[in-house]
Amino acid sequence: MKECKKLITERRAITFFDSAKEISDDLIKEILETASLAPSAYNLQPWKVIVVKSKEKKKILKEIAFNQQKVEDASAVIVIIANPKAALENIDKVLDSSIELGYMKKERKEAAKERILSVWQDEEQAKRKAIRDSALFAMNVMIAARVYGLETHPMDGFDEDRLKEFLNIDKYMYVPMIIAIGYKDPEKDLLPRAYRFKFDEFGEII
């Protein structure tokens, strides 16, 4: 419990990254696979990622992100993609797994499939579910990064249309955020954490 709280409280949106340090592909994959344990509606996991690591591509991405230097200095930038067609694309694999693991009887598959797809056929609901669940995944990415001593910075300051064109992301997809990931520049000092509201300022128990 203490270690979990430590990881959450230590996480900061780091602005200054050590541009000399790299992250291995295997470590990035491990972080992302750990993060993929995030919950999602019907376990459809409506997220995709593109990890931008090359210096040339990060330089282009920096321009798309309104010239924010951290994009270029970070070891990598994780592009979080919300897929509103996840139900159609993932439903059989997810339900077959549920049957195999004993969560569902085989004869109930078609009824469950029809019910789930009917919800995701509504474009607004599909968009909302995809973005919400992708955001849960993204938060897990940032917490998992702390386990390995890495820092992150979630960003929504970018031209989404240019980003999709640059990375060949289908137009029907959404990019709720990109996450710079790497190591803090050791020559930079962090200011104290910005003000956080106390429970009485944002919540109530009834």
PDB file of N, CA, C and O in Angstrom, residues 130-175:
ATOM      1  N   ALA A 130     -14.590   5.045 -25.853  1.00  0.00           N
ATOM      2  CA  ALA A 130     -13.224   4.847 -26.324  1.00  0.00           C
ATOM      3  C   ALA A 130     -12.265   5.836 -25.673  1.00  0.00           C
ATOM      4  O   ALA A 130     -11.171   5.467 -25.225  1.00  0.00           O
ATOM      5  N   ILE A 131     -12.667   7.095 -25.607  1.00  0.00           N
ATOM      6  CA  ILE A 131     -11.806   8.117 -25.009  1.00  0.00           C
ATOM      7  C   ILE A 131     -11.676   7.895 -23.504  1.00  0.00           C
ATOM      8  O   ILE A 131     -10.572   7.993 -22.946  1.00  0.00           O
ATOM      9  N   ARG A 132     -12.783   7.585 -22.833  1.00  0.00           N
ATOM     10  CA  ARG A 132     -12.731   7.350 -21.386  1.00  0.00           C
ATOM     11  C   ARG A 132     -11.793   6.204 -21.043  1.00  0.00           C
ATOM     12  O   ARG A 132     -10.902   6.326 -20.187  1.00  0.00           O
ATOM     13  N   ASP A 133     -11.957   5.068 -21.727  1.00  0.00           N
ATOM     14  CA  ASP A 133     -11.146   3.902 -21.397  1.00  0.00           C
ATOM     15  C   ASP A 133      -9.686   4.097 -21.793  1.00  0.00           C
ATOM     16  O   ASP A 133      -8.780   3.612 -21.105  1.00  0.00           O
ATOM     17  N   SER A 134      -9.451   4.819 -22.868  1.00  0.00           N
ATOM     18  CA  SER A 134      -8.074   5.118 -23.268  1.00  0.00           C
ATOM     19  C   SER A 134      -7.391   6.024 -22.256  1.00  0.00           C
ATOM     20  O   SER A 134      -6.177   5.926 -22.027  1.00  0.00           O
ATOM     21  N   ALA A 135      -8.165   6.906 -21.630  1.00  0.00           N
ATOM     22  CA  ALA A 135      -7.613   7.779 -20.589  1.00  0.00           C
ATOM     23  C   ALA A 135      -7.236   6.965 -19.348  1.00  0.00           C
ATOM     24  O   ALA A 135      -6.215   7.243 -18.700  1.00  0.00           O
ATOM     25  N   LEU A 136      -8.044   5.949 -19.011  1.00  0.00           N
ATOM     26  CA  LEU A 136      -7.695   5.063 -17.902  1.00  0.00           C
ATOM     27  C   LEU A 136      -6.392   4.328 -18.208  1.00  0.00           C
ATOM     28  O   LEU A 136      -5.513   4.195 -17.342  1.00  0.00           O
ATOM     29  N   PHE A 137      -6.260   3.865 -19.431  1.00  0.00           N
ATOM     30  CA  PHE A 137      -5.024   3.201 -19.871  1.00  0.00           C
ATOM     31  C   PHE A 137      -3.843   4.155 -19.774  1.00  0.00           C
ATOM     32  O   PHE A 137      -2.765   3.796 -19.279  1.00  0.00           O
ATOM     33  N   ALA A 138      -4.038   5.400 -20.210  1.00  0.00           N
ATOM     34  CA  ALA A 138      -2.957   6.392 -20.193  1.00  0.00           C
ATOM     35  C   ALA A 138      -2.482   6.675 -18.771  1.00  0.00           C
ATOM     36  O   ALA A 138      -1.274   6.826 -18.520  1.00  0.00           O
ATOM     37  N   MET A 139      -3.419   6.747 -17.827  1.00  0.00           N
ATOM     38  CA  MET A 139      -3.016   6.966 -16.437  1.00  0.00           C
ATOM     39  C   MET A 139      -2.182   5.798 -15.935  1.00  0.00           C
ATOM     40  O   MET A 139      -1.184   5.980 -15.227  1.00  0.00           O
ATOM     41  N   ASN A 140      -2.568   4.580 -16.314  1.00  0.00           N
ATOM     42  CA  ASN A 140      -1.781   3.412 -15.938  1.00  0.00           C
ATOM     43  C   ASN A 140      -0.370   3.477 -16.524  1.00  0.00           C
ATOM     44  O   ASN A 140       0.592   3.044 -15.895  1.00  0.00           O
ATOM     45  N   VAL A 141      -0.259   3.994 -17.746  1.00  0.00           N
ATOM     46  CA  VAL A 141       1.065   4.148 -18.367  1.00  0.00           C
ATOM     47  C   VAL A 141       1.957   5.008 -17.485  1.00  0.00           C
ATOM     48  O   VAL A 141       3.127   4.677 -17.223  1.00  0.00           O
ATOM     49  N   MET A 142       1.411   6.117 -16.998  1.00  0.00           N
ATOM     50  CA  MET A 142       2.223   7.049 -16.212  1.00  0.00           C
ATOM     51  C   MET A 142       2.607   6.483 -14.851  1.00  0.00           C
ATOM     52  O   MET A 142       3.720   6.716 -14.368  1.00  0.00           O
ATOM     53  N   ILE A 143       1.695   5.715 -14.241  1.00  0.00           N
ATOM     54  CA  ILE A 143       2.017   5.083 -12.965  1.00  0.00           C
ATOM     55  C   ILE A 143       3.041   3.961 -13.181  1.00  0.00           C
ATOM     56  O   ILE A 143       4.008   3.818 -12.424  1.00  0.00           O
ATOM     57  N   ALA A 144       2.838   3.151 -14.227  1.00  0.00           N
ATOM     58  CA  ALA A 144       3.779   2.060 -14.516  1.00  0.00           C
ATOM     59  C   ALA A 144       5.174   2.613 -14.820  1.00  0.00           C
ATOM     60  O   ALA A 144       6.183   2.004 -14.440  1.00  0.00           O
ATOM     61  N   ALA A 145       5.244   3.749 -15.485  1.00  0.00           N
ATOM     62  CA  ALA A 145       6.536   4.352 -15.785  1.00  0.00           C
ATOM     63  C   ALA A 145       7.319   4.657 -14.511  1.00  0.00           C
ATOM     64  O   ALA A 145       8.546   4.504 -14.455  1.00  0.00           O
ATOM     65  N   ARG A 146       6.610   5.097 -13.467  1.00  0.00           N
ATOM     66  CA  ARG A 146       7.272   5.417 -12.197  1.00  0.00           C
ATOM     67  C   ARG A 146       7.907   4.176 -11.571  1.00  0.00           C
ATOM     68  O   ARG A 146       8.916   4.273 -10.872  1.00  0.00           O
ATOM     69  N   VAL A 147       7.320   3.005 -11.793  1.00  0.00           N
ATOM     70  CA  VAL A 147       7.878   1.767 -11.253  1.00  0.00           C
ATOM     71  C   VAL A 147       9.315   1.578 -11.744  1.00  0.00           C
ATOM     72  O   VAL A 147      10.172   1.065 -11.021  1.00  0.00           O
ATOM     73  N   TYR A 148       9.576   2.028 -12.965  1.00  0.00           N
ATOM     74  CA  TYR A 148      10.900   1.857 -13.567  1.00  0.00           C
ATOM     75  C   TYR A 148      11.752   3.125 -13.480  1.00  0.00           C
ATOM     76  O   TYR A 148      12.775   3.248 -14.148  1.00  0.00           O
ATOM     77  N   GLY A 149      11.330   4.053 -12.638  1.00  0.00           N
ATOM     78  CA  GLY A 149      12.119   5.264 -12.439  1.00  0.00           C
ATOM     79  C   GLY A 149      12.033   6.258 -13.574  1.00  0.00           C
ATOM     80  O   GLY A 149      12.875   7.152 -13.691  1.00  0.00           O
ATOM     81  N   LEU A 150      11.001   6.125 -14.398  1.00  0.00           N
ATOM     82  CA  LEU A 150      10.828   7.027 -15.542  1.00  0.00           C
ATOM     83  C   LEU A 150       9.834   8.135 -15.209  1.00  0.00           C
ATOM     84  O   LEU A 150       8.980   7.990 -14.334  1.00  0.00           O
ATOM     85  N   GLU A 151       9.943   9.224 -15.939  1.00  0.00           N
ATOM     86  CA  GLU A 151       9.044  10.357 -15.769  1.00  0.00           C
ATOM     87  C   GLU A 151       8.177  10.506 -17.018  1.00  0.00           C
ATOM     88  O   GLU A 151       8.544  10.042 -18.102  1.00  0.00           O
ATOM     89  N   THR A 152       7.046  11.178 -16.853  1.00  0.00           N
ATOM     90  CA  THR A 152       6.125  11.353 -17.971  1.00  0.00           C
ATOM     91  C   THR A 152       5.525  12.752 -17.958  1.00  0.00           C
ATOM     92  O   THR A 152       5.587  13.463 -16.958  1.00  0.00           O
ATOM     93  N   HIS A 153       4.919  13.102 -19.080  1.00  0.00           N
ATOM     94  CA  HIS A 153       4.170  14.359 -19.160  1.00  0.00           C
ATOM     95  C   HIS A 153       3.045  14.169 -20.173  1.00  0.00           C
ATOM     96  O   HIS A 153       3.292  14.066 -21.381  1.00  0.00           O
ATOM     97  N   PRO A 154       1.773  14.107 -19.697  1.00  0.00           N
ATOM     98  CA  PRO A 154       0.650  13.990 -20.628  1.00  0.00           C
ATOM     99  C   PRO A 154       0.401  15.328 -21.314  1.00  0.00           C
ATOM    100  O   PRO A 154       0.479  16.381 -20.679  1.00  0.00           O
ATOM    101  N   MET A 155       0.081  15.286 -22.595  1.00  0.00           N
ATOM    102  CA  MET A 155      -0.061  16.522 -23.369  1.00  0.00           C
ATOM    103  C   MET A 155      -1.270  16.437 -24.295  1.00  0.00           C
ATOM    104  O   MET A 155      -1.495  15.409 -24.937  1.00  0.00           O
ATOM    105  N   ASP A 156      -2.023  17.541 -24.352  1.00  0.00           N
ATOM    106  CA  ASP A 156      -3.083  17.637 -25.354  1.00  0.00           C
ATOM    107  C   ASP A 156      -2.858  18.834 -26.276  1.00  0.00           C
ATOM    108  O   ASP A 156      -3.738  19.177 -27.078  1.00  0.00           O
ATOM    109  N   GLY A 157      -1.694  19.439 -26.184  1.00  0.00           N
ATOM    110  CA  GLY A 157      -1.368  20.575 -27.038  1.00  0.00           C
ATOM    111  C   GLY A 157      -0.706  20.129 -28.324  1.00  0.00           C
ATOM    112  O   GLY A 157       0.534  20.067 -28.425  1.00  0.00           O
ATOM    113  N   PHE A 158      -1.527  19.771 -29.319  1.00  0.00           N
ATOM    114  CA  PHE A 158      -0.998  19.355 -30.619  1.00  0.00           C
ATOM    115  C   PHE A 158      -2.105  19.481 -31.657  1.00  0.00           C
ATOM    116  O   PHE A 158      -3.300  19.535 -31.324  1.00  0.00           O
ATOM    117  N   ASP A 159      -1.707  19.534 -32.905  1.00  0.00           N
ATOM    118  CA  ASP A 159      -2.648  19.604 -34.017  1.00  0.00           C
ATOM    119  C   ASP A 159      -3.047  18.169 -34.367  1.00  0.00           C
ATOM    120  O   ASP A 159      -2.265  17.435 -34.976  1.00  0.00           O
ATOM    121  N   GLU A 160      -4.238  17.768 -33.971  1.00  0.00           N
ATOM    122  CA  GLU A 160      -4.638  16.368 -34.131  1.00  0.00           C
ATOM    123  C   GLU A 160      -4.706  15.945 -35.593  1.00  0.00           C
ATOM    124  O   GLU A 160      -4.324  14.821 -35.947  1.00  0.00           O
ATOM    125  N   ASP A 161      -5.185  16.821 -36.465  1.00  0.00           N
ATOM    126  CA  ASP A 161      -5.272  16.464 -37.879  1.00  0.00           C
ATOM    127  C   ASP A 161      -3.891  16.230 -38.477  1.00  0.00           C
ATOM    128  O   ASP A 161      -3.670  15.254 -39.219  1.00  0.00           O
ATOM    129  N   ARG A 162      -2.934  17.094 -38.155  1.00  0.00           N
ATOM    130  CA  ARG A 162      -1.565  16.924 -38.647  1.00  0.00           C
ATOM    131  C   ARG A 162      -0.924  15.675 -38.058  1.00  0.00           C
ATOM    132  O   ARG A 162      -0.182  14.951 -38.734  1.00  0.00           O
ATOM    133  N   LEU A 163      -1.225  15.415 -36.786  1.00  0.00           N
ATOM    134  CA  LEU A 163      -0.671  14.230 -36.135  1.00  0.00           C
ATOM    135  C   LEU A 163      -1.167  12.959 -36.810  1.00  0.00           C
ATOM    136  O   LEU A 163      -0.385  12.028 -37.077  1.00  0.00           O
ATOM    137  N   LYS A 164      -2.458  12.911 -37.100  1.00  0.00           N
ATOM    138  CA  LYS A 164      -3.020  11.737 -37.766  1.00  0.00           C
ATOM    139  C   LYS A 164      -2.402  11.537 -39.146  1.00  0.00           C
ATOM    140  O   LYS A 164      -2.095  10.409 -39.545  1.00  0.00           O
ATOM    141  N   GLU A 165      -2.216  12.621 -39.854  1.00  0.00           N
ATOM    142  CA  GLU A 165      -1.601  12.533 -41.182  1.00  0.00           C
ATOM    143  C   GLU A 165      -0.159  12.047 -41.083  1.00  0.00           C
ATOM    144  O   GLU A 165       0.274  11.177 -41.844  1.00  0.00           O
ATOM    145  N   PHE A 166       0.578  12.573 -40.124  1.00  0.00           N
ATOM    146  CA  PHE A 166       1.987  12.231 -39.940  1.00  0.00           C
ATOM    147  C   PHE A 166       2.172  10.757 -39.600  1.00  0.00           C
ATOM    148  O   PHE A 166       3.070  10.085 -40.123  1.00  0.00           O
ATOM    149  N   LEU A 167       1.299  10.222 -38.744  1.00  0.00           N
ATOM    150  CA  LEU A 167       1.453   8.851 -38.274  1.00  0.00           C
ATOM    151  C   LEU A 167       0.500   7.872 -38.946  1.00  0.00           C
ATOM    152  O   LEU A 167       0.403   6.713 -38.535  1.00  0.00           O
ATOM    153  N   ASN A 168      -0.195   8.331 -39.984  1.00  0.00           N
ATOM    154  CA  ASN A 168      -1.130   7.478 -40.729  1.00  0.00           C
ATOM    155  C   ASN A 168      -2.196   6.857 -39.823  1.00  0.00           C
ATOM    156  O   ASN A 168      -2.512   5.667 -39.910  1.00  0.00           O
ATOM    157  N   ILE A 169      -2.745   7.685 -38.953  1.00  0.00           N
ATOM    158  CA  ILE A 169      -3.822   7.255 -38.075  1.00  0.00           C
ATOM    159  C   ILE A 169      -5.154   7.502 -38.777  1.00  0.00           C
ATOM    160  O   ILE A 169      -5.384   8.579 -39.317  1.00  0.00           O
ATOM    161  N   ASP A 170      -6.011   6.499 -38.783  1.00  0.00           N
ATOM    162  CA  ASP A 170      -7.309   6.643 -39.456  1.00  0.00           C
ATOM    163  C   ASP A 170      -8.081   7.833 -38.911  1.00  0.00           C
ATOM    164  O   ASP A 170      -8.059   8.120 -37.714  1.00  0.00           O
ATOM    165  N   LYS A 171      -8.785   8.508 -39.793  1.00  0.00           N
ATOM    166  CA  LYS A 171      -9.489   9.739 -39.418  1.00  0.00           C
ATOM    167  C   LYS A 171     -10.574   9.504 -38.377  1.00  0.00           C
ATOM    168  O   LYS A 171     -10.903  10.406 -37.609  1.00  0.00           O
ATOM    169  N   TYR A 172     -11.160   8.297 -38.345  1.00  0.00           N
ATOM    170  CA  TYR A 172     -12.244   8.046 -37.390  1.00  0.00           C
ATOM    171  C   TYR A 172     -11.724   7.841 -35.957  1.00  0.00           C
ATOM    172  O   TYR A 172     -12.492   7.832 -35.003  1.00  0.00           O
ATOM    173  N   MET A 173     -10.422   7.683 -35.813  1.00  0.00           N
ATOM    174  CA  MET A 173      -9.824   7.522 -34.489  1.00  0.00           C
ATOM    175  C   MET A 173      -9.723   8.876 -33.785  1.00  0.00           C
ATOM    176  O   MET A 173      -9.800   9.934 -34.408  1.00  0.00           O
ATOM    177  N   TYR A 174      -9.510   8.838 -32.471  1.00  0.00           N
ATOM    178  CA  TYR A 174      -9.303  10.053 -31.680  1.00  0.00           C
ATOM    179  C   TYR A 174      -7.959   9.931 -30.951  1.00  0.00           C
ATOM    180  O   TYR A 174      -7.540   8.832 -30.584  1.00  0.00           O
ATOM    181  N   VAL A 175      -7.310  11.070 -30.770  1.00  0.00           N
ATOM    182  CA  VAL A 175      -6.046  11.098 -30.025  1.00  0.00           C
ATOM    183  C   VAL A 175      -6.267  11.991 -28.802  1.00  0.00           C
ATOM    184  O   VAL A 175      -6.080  13.204 -28.879  1.00  0.00           O
TER     185      VAL A 175
END
